Amino acid sequence: MKASILDLLFTFIYLQVIDISDKTVCQLYEASDYLQFNDVKGYCVSFFNDALAVGNCLSFRSFAQRYQLLELLEKCDKFIVDNLELVSKDLKFMELFVDEAEALIALKQKQDCQDSIFRTILNWIKHDFKQRQQFIERLFQLIDVKKLSTAFLEEIVKKSEKWIKRTDYFLDILTPEYITRLEIQLDVPGVAQGGAREDETFEFMIVGDYDLDRLVQIYDVVGKHLREIKVGYSSVLYCVLPHLVPGDGDYYNVDYYVNKISWFKT
């Protein structure tokens, strides 16, 4: 026990006042718990509740778990859920193990804030992508894609980094959901917000094998029809994402990804 903490406790004994701060509250509580200074423990708990903030909520939560301070733990959980995007940018959150991060993100599901959950997962993964890429599919299972806002879904499909576009989740779930919403909007007369501009095209194509005479079918999502062209590319799948011009897409091996695009066939 540090001398400075003992000094604070002696001051309380003689003067009935206690100076508590972020730096001393945990040590004061521990000392008071050991010495059975219940009044000081009560003051510490009050300080935890009043001082809860983005920068300390995770350490306060960990402390509440350790000492079974259930009311404080519940308040910390609520604070973290209400401020998850801000908390997820804090270094303490970035350094959480996957089980801890997953547990906190799962709490947010009750609020149906799927955009916020998605951003939080991205923040955590990108902090140490090399080590955490193995958890991409696992954490993305926490997201209900149908509850993502259309604006956010459009942003993810158009502007995501390449590592996201290469995941099964992007190919099998995110992009098909976006295409479905586009088709619904296009089928509704008078749709303005979120609808397609007349000069925009949405096309997906498969490029054939080494045979230069091999025909390639391109599906036009807006026109809802297939057209054929001759190409000279070799055995790759070329996916032109919505609103992107040829050359901005990513190349993938057909053998692996051919089954990943069955959703665009009609």
Tab-separated table of N, CA, C and O in Angstrom, residues 12-128:
chain	number	residue	atom	x	y	z
A	12	PHE	N	-8.685	11.276	6.325
A	12	PHE	CA	-10.120	11.012	6.473
A	12	PHE	C	-10.462	10.681	7.926
A	12	PHE	O	-11.496	11.141	8.459
A	13	ILE	N	-9.599	9.905	8.589
A	13	ILE	CA	-9.860	9.509	9.982
A	13	ILE	C	-9.936	10.734	10.887
A	13	ILE	O	-10.835	10.842	11.742
A	14	TYR	N	-9.020	11.672	10.677
A	14	TYR	CA	-8.956	12.835	11.571
A	14	TYR	C	-9.863	13.985	11.153
A	14	TYR	O	-10.395	14.708	12.004
A	15	LEU	N	-10.045	14.160	9.833
A	15	LEU	CA	-10.786	15.325	9.364
A	15	LEU	C	-12.107	14.988	8.679
A	15	LEU	O	-12.883	15.893	8.364
A	16	GLN	N	-12.331	13.699	8.423
A	16	GLN	CA	-13.551	13.251	7.744
A	16	GLN	C	-13.708	13.851	6.346
A	16	GLN	O	-14.822	14.123	5.882
A	17	VAL	N	-12.568	14.064	5.673
A	17	VAL	CA	-12.570	14.504	4.277
A	17	VAL	C	-11.641	13.582	3.491
A	17	VAL	O	-10.666	13.061	4.042
A	18	ILE	N	-11.953	13.385	2.252
A	18	ILE	CA	-11.142	12.491	1.429
A	18	ILE	C	-10.977	13.085	0.033
A	18	ILE	O	-11.955	13.581	-0.549
A	19	ASP	N	-9.771	13.096	-0.460
A	19	ASP	CA	-9.477	13.629	-1.793
A	19	ASP	C	-9.358	12.454	-2.760
A	19	ASP	O	-8.411	11.662	-2.683
A	20	ILE	N	-10.317	12.354	-3.684
A	20	ILE	CA	-10.349	11.222	-4.621
A	20	ILE	C	-10.175	11.743	-6.045
A	20	ILE	O	-10.766	12.753	-6.423
A	21	SER	N	-9.379	11.039	-6.827
A	21	SER	CA	-9.167	11.391	-8.233
A	21	SER	C	-9.117	10.119	-9.067
A	21	SER	O	-9.108	9.005	-8.531
A	22	ASP	N	-9.076	10.299	-10.394
A	22	ASP	CA	-8.955	9.142	-11.290
A	22	ASP	C	-7.746	8.281	-10.945
A	22	ASP	O	-7.779	7.060	-11.068
A	23	LYS	N	-6.670	8.939	-10.517
A	23	LYS	CA	-5.426	8.223	-10.258
A	23	LYS	C	-5.425	7.481	-8.924
A	23	LYS	O	-4.658	6.533	-8.738
A	24	THR	N	-6.270	7.916	-7.987
A	24	THR	CA	-6.229	7.322	-6.645
A	24	THR	C	-7.449	6.460	-6.305
A	24	THR	O	-7.395	5.677	-5.361
A	25	VAL	N	-8.535	6.584	-7.070
A	25	VAL	CA	-9.792	5.972	-6.655
A	25	VAL	C	-9.684	4.450	-6.527
A	25	VAL	O	-10.213	3.857	-5.567
A	26	CYS	N	-9.022	3.791	-7.478
A	26	CYS	CA	-8.930	2.327	-7.423
A	26	CYS	C	-8.097	1.871	-6.231
A	26	CYS	O	-8.474	0.935	-5.506
A	27	GLN	N	-6.967	2.545	-6.004
A	27	GLN	CA	-6.120	2.188	-4.860
A	27	GLN	C	-6.801	2.498	-3.534
A	27	GLN	O	-6.666	1.749	-2.562
A	28	LEU	N	-7.529	3.603	-3.489
A	28	LEU	CA	-8.271	3.947	-2.267
A	28	LEU	C	-9.329	2.903	-1.958
A	28	LEU	O	-9.506	2.505	-0.798
A	29	TYR	N	-10.039	2.467	-2.992
A	29	TYR	CA	-11.071	1.455	-2.777
A	29	TYR	C	-10.442	0.157	-2.284
A	29	TYR	O	-10.951	-0.468	-1.338
A	30	GLU	N	-9.348	-0.258	-2.900
A	30	GLU	CA	-8.674	-1.492	-2.505
A	30	GLU	C	-8.217	-1.422	-1.045
A	30	GLU	O	-8.402	-2.381	-0.276
A	31	ALA	N	-7.603	-0.281	-0.669
A	31	ALA	CA	-7.131	-0.116	0.709
A	31	ALA	C	-8.296	-0.086	1.689
A	31	ALA	O	-8.244	-0.695	2.768
A	32	SER	N	-9.358	0.605	1.296
A	32	SER	CA	-10.528	0.708	2.172
A	32	SER	C	-11.215	-0.639	2.331
A	32	SER	O	-11.730	-0.961	3.403
A	33	ASP	N	-11.214	-1.401	1.249
A	33	ASP	CA	-11.803	-2.731	1.319
A	33	ASP	C	-10.998	-3.617	2.260
A	33	ASP	O	-11.565	-4.368	3.072
A	34	TYR	N	-9.686	-3.518	2.188
A	34	TYR	CA	-8.802	-4.319	3.047
A	34	TYR	C	-8.931	-3.903	4.511
A	34	TYR	O	-8.975	-4.747	5.418
A	35	LEU	N	-9.012	-2.585	4.752
A	35	LEU	CA	-9.080	-2.056	6.122
A	35	LEU	C	-10.513	-1.919	6.622
A	35	LEU	O	-10.720	-1.481	7.760
A	36	GLN	N	-11.468	-2.247	5.766
A	36	GLN	CA	-12.893	-2.180	6.104
A	36	GLN	C	-13.339	-0.761	6.448
A	36	GLN	O	-14.102	-0.532	7.388
A	37	PHE	N	-12.864	0.192	5.655
A	37	PHE	CA	-13.335	1.565	5.765
A	37	PHE	C	-14.527	1.717	4.816
A	37	PHE	O	-14.402	2.193	3.696
A	38	ASN	N	-15.672	1.320	5.285
A	38	ASN	CA	-16.840	1.270	4.397
A	38	ASN	C	-17.270	2.652	3.901
A	38	ASN	O	-17.779	2.778	2.777
A	39	ASP	N	-17.090	3.674	4.745
A	39	ASP	CA	-17.466	5.024	4.313
A	39	ASP	C	-16.626	5.456	3.108
A	39	ASP	O	-17.157	6.021	2.139
A	40	VAL	N	-15.327	5.195	3.167
A	40	VAL	CA	-14.444	5.566	2.060
A	40	VAL	C	-14.793	4.753	0.815
A	40	VAL	O	-14.795	5.280	-0.305
A	41	LYS	N	-15.108	3.488	0.999
A	41	LYS	CA	-15.532	2.662	-0.136
A	41	LYS	C	-16.756	3.275	-0.805
A	41	LYS	O	-16.846	3.327	-2.037
A	42	GLY	N	-17.687	3.743	0.010
A	42	GLY	CA	-18.888	4.365	-0.537
A	42	GLY	C	-18.571	5.615	-1.331
A	42	GLY	O	-19.139	5.852	-2.412
A	43	TYR	N	-17.632	6.435	-0.817
A	43	TYR	CA	-17.227	7.643	-1.538
A	43	TYR	C	-16.557	7.277	-2.866
A	43	TYR	O	-16.737	7.964	-3.887
A	44	CYS	N	-15.771	6.212	-2.846
A	44	CYS	CA	-15.095	5.778	-4.076
A	44	CYS	C	-16.113	5.333	-5.128
A	44	CYS	O	-15.984	5.664	-6.310
A	45	VAL	N	-17.121	4.594	-4.699
A	45	VAL	CA	-18.156	4.136	-5.637
A	45	VAL	C	-18.905	5.330	-6.215
A	45	VAL	O	-19.210	5.368	-7.417
A	46	SER	N	-19.189	6.312	-5.374
A	46	SER	CA	-19.851	7.522	-5.861
A	46	SER	C	-18.979	8.235	-6.894
A	46	SER	O	-19.472	8.744	-7.910
A	47	PHE	N	-17.678	8.265	-6.629
A	47	PHE	CA	-16.766	8.902	-7.582
A	47	PHE	C	-16.763	8.135	-8.901
A	47	PHE	O	-16.802	8.749	-9.979
A	48	PHE	N	-16.715	6.810	-8.850
A	48	PHE	CA	-16.764	6.005	-10.076
A	48	PHE	C	-17.973	6.395	-10.925
A	48	PHE	O	-17.869	6.585	-12.140
A	49	ASN	N	-19.110	6.488	-10.275
A	49	ASN	CA	-20.352	6.783	-10.994
A	49	ASN	C	-20.364	8.184	-11.577
A	49	ASN	O	-20.804	8.392	-12.711
A	50	ASP	N	-19.866	9.151	-10.807
A	50	ASP	CA	-19.921	10.546	-11.242
A	50	ASP	C	-18.856	10.875	-12.288
A	50	ASP	O	-19.066	11.770	-13.121
A	51	ALA	N	-17.729	10.178	-12.237
A	51	ALA	CA	-16.601	10.527	-13.108
A	51	ALA	C	-16.536	9.683	-14.371
A	51	ALA	O	-15.603	9.825	-15.165
A	52	LEU	N	-17.515	8.821	-14.595
A	52	LEU	CA	-17.493	7.916	-15.746
A	52	LEU	C	-17.386	8.705	-17.047
A	52	LEU	O	-18.159	9.619	-17.300
A	53	ALA	N	-16.404	8.336	-17.884
A	53	ALA	CA	-16.155	9.044	-19.139
A	53	ALA	C	-15.550	8.079	-20.155
A	53	ALA	O	-15.198	6.944	-19.823
A	54	VAL	N	-15.430	8.558	-21.402
A	54	VAL	CA	-14.898	7.723	-22.474
A	54	VAL	C	-13.505	7.199	-22.128
A	54	VAL	O	-13.177	6.044	-22.383
A	55	GLY	N	-12.689	8.047	-21.513
A	55	GLY	CA	-11.311	7.672	-21.236
A	55	GLY	C	-11.110	6.713	-20.085
A	55	GLY	O	-10.026	6.125	-19.953
A	56	ASN	N	-12.129	6.556	-19.220
A	56	ASN	CA	-11.934	5.684	-18.049
A	56	ASN	C	-12.966	4.564	-17.918
A	56	ASN	O	-12.857	3.727	-17.024
A	57	CYS	N	-13.975	4.547	-18.784
A	57	CYS	CA	-15.083	3.599	-18.595
A	57	CYS	C	-14.622	2.141	-18.664
A	57	CYS	O	-15.157	1.280	-17.946
A	58	LEU	N	-13.642	1.833	-19.499
A	58	LEU	CA	-13.177	0.454	-19.609
A	58	LEU	C	-12.399	0.014	-18.373
A	58	LEU	O	-12.560	-1.111	-17.895
A	59	SER	N	-11.543	0.896	-17.843
A	59	SER	CA	-10.801	0.553	-16.626
A	59	SER	C	-11.742	0.482	-15.430
A	59	SER	O	-11.588	-0.400	-14.563
A	60	PHE	N	-12.744	1.380	-15.372
A	60	PHE	CA	-13.736	1.321	-14.292
A	60	PHE	C	-14.547	0.034	-14.387
A	60	PHE	O	-14.858	-0.605	-13.380
A	61	ARG	N	-14.886	-0.365	-15.602
A	61	ARG	CA	-15.656	-1.601	-15.799
A	61	ARG	C	-14.859	-2.815	-15.332
A	61	ARG	O	-15.393	-3.710	-14.666
A	62	SER	N	-13.585	-2.851	-15.686
A	62	SER	CA	-12.718	-3.950	-15.264
A	62	SER	C	-12.626	-4.016	-13.742
A	62	SER	O	-12.665	-5.106	-13.144
A	63	PHE	N	-12.527	-2.859	-13.117
A	63	PHE	CA	-12.451	-2.803	-11.657
A	63	PHE	C	-13.764	-3.278	-11.034
A	63	PHE	O	-13.761	-4.016	-10.031
A	64	ALA	N	-14.884	-2.861	-11.617
A	64	ALA	CA	-16.200	-3.276	-11.100
A	64	ALA	C	-16.367	-4.791	-11.195
A	64	ALA	O	-16.949	-5.419	-10.304
A	65	GLN	N	-15.868	-5.383	-12.272
A	65	GLN	CA	-15.938	-6.841	-12.402
A	65	GLN	C	-15.105	-7.525	-11.326
A	65	GLN	O	-15.527	-8.528	-10.741
A	66	ARG	N	-13.938	-6.972	-11.078
A	66	ARG	CA	-13.021	-7.581	-10.096
A	66	ARG	C	-13.611	-7.582	-8.701
A	66	ARG	O	-13.491	-8.570	-7.959
A	67	TYR	N	-14.283	-6.501	-8.315
A	67	TYR	CA	-14.817	-6.377	-6.961
A	67	TYR	C	-16.330	-6.594	-6.888
A	67	TYR	O	-16.943	-6.305	-5.873
A	68	GLN	N	-16.901	-7.117	-7.977
A	68	GLN	CA	-18.324	-7.447	-8.002
A	68	GLN	C	-19.207	-6.246	-7.635
A	68	GLN	O	-20.177	-6.367	-6.873
A	69	LEU	N	-18.859	-5.089	-8.183
A	69	LEU	CA	-19.672	-3.889	-7.999
A	69	LEU	C	-20.713	-3.878	-9.119
A	69	LEU	O	-20.535	-3.232	-10.151
A	70	LEU	N	-21.793	-4.592	-8.894
A	70	LEU	CA	-22.729	-4.881	-9.973
A	70	LEU	C	-23.436	-3.643	-10.510
A	70	LEU	O	-23.667	-3.525	-11.714
A	71	GLU	N	-23.804	-2.726	-9.631
A	71	GLU	CA	-24.471	-1.505	-10.102
A	71	GLU	C	-23.531	-0.671	-10.958
A	71	GLU	O	-23.927	-0.117	-11.990
A	72	LEU	N	-22.279	-0.570	-10.523
A	72	LEU	CA	-21.288	0.169	-11.300
A	72	LEU	C	-21.031	-0.533	-12.635
A	72	LEU	O	-20.921	0.124	-13.678
A	73	LEU	N	-20.958	-1.851	-12.616
A	73	LEU	CA	-20.747	-2.616	-13.846
A	73	LEU	C	-21.879	-2.367	-14.834
A	73	LEU	O	-21.640	-2.156	-16.038
A	74	GLU	N	-23.112	-2.361	-14.349
A	74	GLU	CA	-24.268	-2.113	-15.219
A	74	GLU	C	-24.218	-0.704	-15.806
A	74	GLU	O	-24.515	-0.501	-16.989
A	75	LYS	N	-23.803	0.262	-14.976
A	75	LYS	CA	-23.719	1.641	-15.465
A	75	LYS	C	-22.604	1.775	-16.499
A	75	LYS	O	-22.759	2.483	-17.510
A	76	CYS	N	-21.484	1.108	-16.273
A	76	CYS	CA	-20.381	1.140	-17.240
A	76	CYS	C	-20.816	0.541	-18.571
A	76	CYS	O	-20.515	1.082	-19.647
A	77	ASP	N	-21.518	-0.594	-18.508
A	77	ASP	CA	-21.988	-1.238	-19.734
A	77	ASP	C	-22.910	-0.319	-20.518
A	77	ASP	O	-22.807	-0.209	-21.744
A	78	LYS	N	-23.816	0.333	-19.806
A	78	LYS	CA	-24.743	1.249	-20.476
A	78	LYS	C	-23.992	2.427	-21.101
A	78	LYS	O	-24.282	2.831	-22.236
A	79	PHE	N	-23.019	2.953	-20.383
A	79	PHE	CA	-22.243	4.083	-20.909
A	79	PHE	C	-21.478	3.660	-22.156
A	79	PHE	O	-21.437	4.390	-23.157
A	80	ILE	N	-20.863	2.490	-22.117
A	80	ILE	CA	-20.085	2.004	-23.252
A	80	ILE	C	-20.987	1.789	-24.462
A	80	ILE	O	-20.640	2.155	-25.594
A	81	VAL	N	-22.146	1.188	-24.244
A	81	VAL	CA	-23.086	0.950	-25.341
A	81	VAL	C	-23.556	2.269	-25.949
A	81	VAL	O	-23.630	2.408	-27.174
A	82	ASP	N	-23.868	3.239	-25.107
A	82	ASP	CA	-24.355	4.532	-25.605
A	82	ASP	C	-23.278	5.331	-26.338
A	82	ASP	O	-23.588	6.209	-27.143
A	83	ASN	N	-22.012	5.032	-26.037
A	83	ASN	CA	-20.907	5.805	-26.622
A	83	ASN	C	-19.887	4.892	-27.306
A	83	ASN	O	-18.692	5.181	-27.328
A	84	LEU	N	-20.379	3.806	-27.905
A	84	LEU	CA	-19.488	2.762	-28.395
A	84	LEU	C	-18.489	3.254	-29.437
A	84	LEU	O	-17.305	2.886	-29.397
A	85	GLU	N	-18.930	4.072	-30.377
A	85	GLU	CA	-18.006	4.523	-31.427
A	85	GLU	C	-16.861	5.338	-30.841
A	85	GLU	O	-15.707	5.194	-31.254
A	86	LEU	N	-17.158	6.205	-29.873
A	86	LEU	CA	-16.109	6.993	-29.235
A	86	LEU	C	-15.197	6.110	-28.399
A	86	LEU	O	-13.970	6.239	-28.448
A	87	VAL	N	-15.801	5.199	-27.647
A	87	VAL	CA	-15.015	4.300	-26.791
A	87	VAL	C	-14.109	3.417	-27.640
A	87	VAL	O	-12.967	3.132	-27.268
A	88	SER	N	-14.607	2.989	-28.797
A	88	SER	CA	-13.840	2.075	-29.651
A	88	SER	C	-12.594	2.728	-30.234
A	88	SER	O	-11.697	2.035	-30.725
A	89	LYS	N	-12.515	4.041	-30.183
A	89	LYS	CA	-11.337	4.749	-30.683
A	89	LYS	C	-10.271	4.933	-29.600
A	89	LYS	O	-9.154	5.348	-29.894
A	90	ASP	N	-10.648	4.618	-28.364
A	90	ASP	CA	-9.720	4.732	-27.243
A	90	ASP	C	-8.716	3.581	-27.283
A	90	ASP	O	-9.060	2.443	-27.624
A	91	LEU	N	-7.483	3.854	-26.905
A	91	LEU	CA	-6.435	2.837	-26.958
A	91	LEU	C	-6.770	1.620	-26.108
A	91	LEU	O	-6.456	0.479	-26.483
A	92	LYS	N	-7.435	1.839	-24.987
A	92	LYS	CA	-7.785	0.703	-24.113
A	92	LYS	C	-8.716	-0.270	-24.833
A	92	LYS	O	-8.603	-1.490	-24.665
A	93	PHE	N	-9.653	0.268	-25.614
A	93	PHE	CA	-10.539	-0.606	-26.381
A	93	PHE	C	-9.766	-1.306	-27.495
A	93	PHE	O	-9.952	-2.500	-27.741
A	94	MET	N	-8.921	-0.560	-28.180
A	94	MET	CA	-8.137	-1.128	-29.281
A	94	MET	C	-7.305	-2.325	-28.828
A	94	MET	O	-7.048	-3.254	-29.602
A	95	GLU	N	-6.874	-2.315	-27.572
A	95	GLU	CA	-5.987	-3.358	-27.066
A	95	GLU	C	-6.731	-4.506	-26.382
A	95	GLU	O	-6.102	-5.421	-25.844
A	96	LEU	N	-8.056	-4.476	-26.410
A	96	LEU	CA	-8.828	-5.577	-25.832
A	96	LEU	C	-8.609	-6.863	-26.621
A	96	LEU	O	-8.406	-6.838	-27.831
A	97	PHE	N	-8.663	-7.999	-25.923
A	97	PHE	CA	-8.651	-9.283	-26.607
A	97	PHE	C	-9.978	-9.453	-27.340
A	97	PHE	O	-10.974	-8.808	-27.024
A	98	VAL	N	-10.002	-10.354	-28.311
A	98	VAL	CA	-11.178	-10.496	-29.161
A	98	VAL	C	-12.427	-10.853	-28.356
A	98	VAL	O	-13.516	-10.348	-28.640
A	99	ASP	N	-12.304	-11.720	-27.354
A	99	ASP	CA	-13.474	-12.103	-26.558
A	99	ASP	C	-14.068	-10.904	-25.822
A	99	ASP	O	-15.299	-10.756	-25.738
A	100	GLU	N	-13.189	-10.038	-25.299
A	100	GLU	CA	-13.652	-8.853	-24.574
A	100	GLU	C	-14.308	-7.861	-25.526
A	100	GLU	O	-15.382	-7.302	-25.222
A	101	ALA	N	-13.672	-7.622	-26.656
A	101	ALA	CA	-14.245	-6.702	-27.646
A	101	ALA	C	-15.579	-7.225	-28.153
A	101	ALA	O	-16.554	-6.470	-28.285
A	102	GLU	N	-15.646	-8.518	-28.442
A	102	GLU	CA	-16.875	-9.118	-28.949
A	102	GLU	C	-18.012	-8.982	-27.943
A	102	GLU	O	-19.155	-8.687	-28.309
A	103	ALA	N	-17.710	-9.191	-26.658
A	103	ALA	CA	-18.735	-9.091	-25.615
A	103	ALA	C	-19.313	-7.684	-25.523
A	103	ALA	O	-20.535	-7.506	-25.387
A	104	LEU	N	-18.457	-6.680	-25.621
A	104	LEU	CA	-18.929	-5.297	-25.551
A	104	LEU	C	-19.716	-4.910	-26.798
A	104	LEU	O	-20.738	-4.228	-26.715
A	105	ILE	N	-19.241	-5.344	-27.954
A	105	ILE	CA	-19.960	-5.051	-29.197
A	105	ILE	C	-21.325	-5.713	-29.189
A	105	ILE	O	-22.320	-5.138	-29.655
A	106	ALA	N	-21.386	-6.935	-28.647
A	106	ALA	CA	-22.659	-7.661	-28.604
A	106	ALA	C	-23.699	-6.928	-27.771
A	106	ALA	O	-24.902	-7.007	-28.052
A	107	LEU	N	-23.249	-6.187	-26.755
A	107	LEU	CA	-24.184	-5.412	-25.935
A	107	LEU	C	-24.911	-4.364	-26.775
A	107	LEU	O	-26.061	-4.014	-26.499
A	108	LYS	N	-24.238	-3.854	-27.788
A	108	LYS	CA	-24.803	-2.803	-28.640
A	108	LYS	C	-25.941	-3.324	-29.503
A	108	LYS	O	-26.790	-2.545	-29.953
A	109	GLN	N	-25.982	-4.638	-29.734
A	109	GLN	CA	-27.005	-5.215	-30.600
A	109	GLN	C	-28.414	-4.922	-30.100
A	109	GLN	O	-29.349	-4.831	-30.888
A	110	LYS	N	-28.570	-4.777	-28.802
A	110	LYS	CA	-29.893	-4.519	-28.233
A	110	LYS	C	-30.457	-3.181	-28.695
A	110	LYS	O	-31.660	-2.967	-28.664
A	111	GLN	N	-29.577	-2.277	-29.106
A	111	GLN	CA	-30.021	-0.952	-29.556
A	111	GLN	C	-30.268	-0.899	-31.071
A	111	GLN	O	-30.715	0.123	-31.581
A	112	ASP	N	-29.949	-1.982	-31.761
A	112	ASP	CA	-30.135	-2.032	-33.221
A	112	ASP	C	-29.393	-0.924	-33.950
A	112	ASP	O	-29.857	-0.405	-34.959
A	113	CYS	N	-28.221	-0.560	-33.451
A	113	CYS	CA	-27.406	0.456	-34.117
A	113	CYS	C	-26.335	-0.249	-34.938
A	113	CYS	O	-25.149	-0.254	-34.581
A	114	GLN	N	-26.739	-0.832	-36.042
A	114	GLN	CA	-25.834	-1.679	-36.808
A	114	GLN	C	-24.698	-0.896	-37.467
A	114	GLN	O	-23.582	-1.407	-37.584
A	115	ASP	N	-24.952	0.329	-37.895
A	115	ASP	CA	-23.888	1.148	-38.492
A	115	ASP	C	-22.757	1.345	-37.480
A	115	ASP	O	-21.570	1.229	-37.809
A	116	SER	N	-23.133	1.655	-36.241
A	116	SER	CA	-22.152	1.883	-35.187
A	116	SER	C	-21.372	0.606	-34.884
A	116	SER	O	-20.153	0.648	-34.672
A	117	ILE	N	-22.067	-0.524	-34.867
A	117	ILE	CA	-21.394	-1.804	-34.621
A	117	ILE	C	-20.367	-2.079	-35.713
A	117	ILE	O	-19.239	-2.509	-35.437
A	118	PHE	N	-20.750	-1.832	-36.951
A	118	PHE	CA	-19.845	-2.080	-38.078
A	118	PHE	C	-18.584	-1.219	-37.943
A	118	PHE	O	-17.462	-1.713	-38.106
A	119	ARG	N	-18.764	0.062	-37.663
A	119	ARG	CA	-17.611	0.953	-37.534
A	119	ARG	C	-16.703	0.520	-36.383
A	119	ARG	O	-15.476	0.593	-36.486
A	120	THR	N	-17.312	0.090	-35.292
A	120	THR	CA	-16.536	-0.346	-34.132
A	120	THR	C	-15.678	-1.561	-34.468
A	120	THR	O	-14.501	-1.631	-34.101
A	121	ILE	N	-16.260	-2.509	-35.178
A	121	ILE	CA	-15.512	-3.699	-35.590
A	121	ILE	C	-14.344	-3.305	-36.489
A	121	ILE	O	-13.222	-3.806	-36.341
A	122	LEU	N	-14.592	-2.403	-37.426
A	122	LEU	CA	-13.520	-1.956	-38.316
A	122	LEU	C	-12.391	-1.295	-37.529
A	122	LEU	O	-11.205	-1.550	-37.790
A	123	ASN	N	-12.739	-0.447	-36.552
A	123	ASN	CA	-11.724	0.228	-35.735
A	123	ASN	C	-10.844	-0.783	-35.015
A	123	ASN	O	-9.615	-0.649	-34.970
A	124	TRP	N	-11.485	-1.797	-34.433
A	124	TRP	CA	-10.739	-2.787	-33.647
A	124	TRP	C	-9.841	-3.633	-34.550
A	124	TRP	O	-8.683	-3.880	-34.219
A	125	ILE	N	-10.350	-4.072	-35.681
A	125	ILE	CA	-9.561	-4.917	-36.587
A	125	ILE	C	-8.384	-4.150	-37.175
A	125	ILE	O	-7.253	-4.640	-37.209
A	126	LYS	N	-8.610	-2.922	-37.607
A	126	LYS	CA	-7.552	-2.153	-38.278
A	126	LYS	C	-6.416	-1.773	-37.331
A	126	LYS	O	-5.307	-1.494	-37.781
A	127	HIS	N	-6.674	-1.783	-36.023
A	127	HIS	CA	-5.629	-1.435	-35.052
A	127	HIS	C	-4.451	-2.410	-35.125
A	127	HIS	O	-3.298	-2.018	-34.913
A	128	ASP	N	-4.731	-3.663	-35.430
A	128	ASP	CA	-3.669	-4.670	-35.578
A	128	ASP	C	-4.133	-5.682	-36.630
A	128	ASP	O	-4.404	-6.840	-36.322
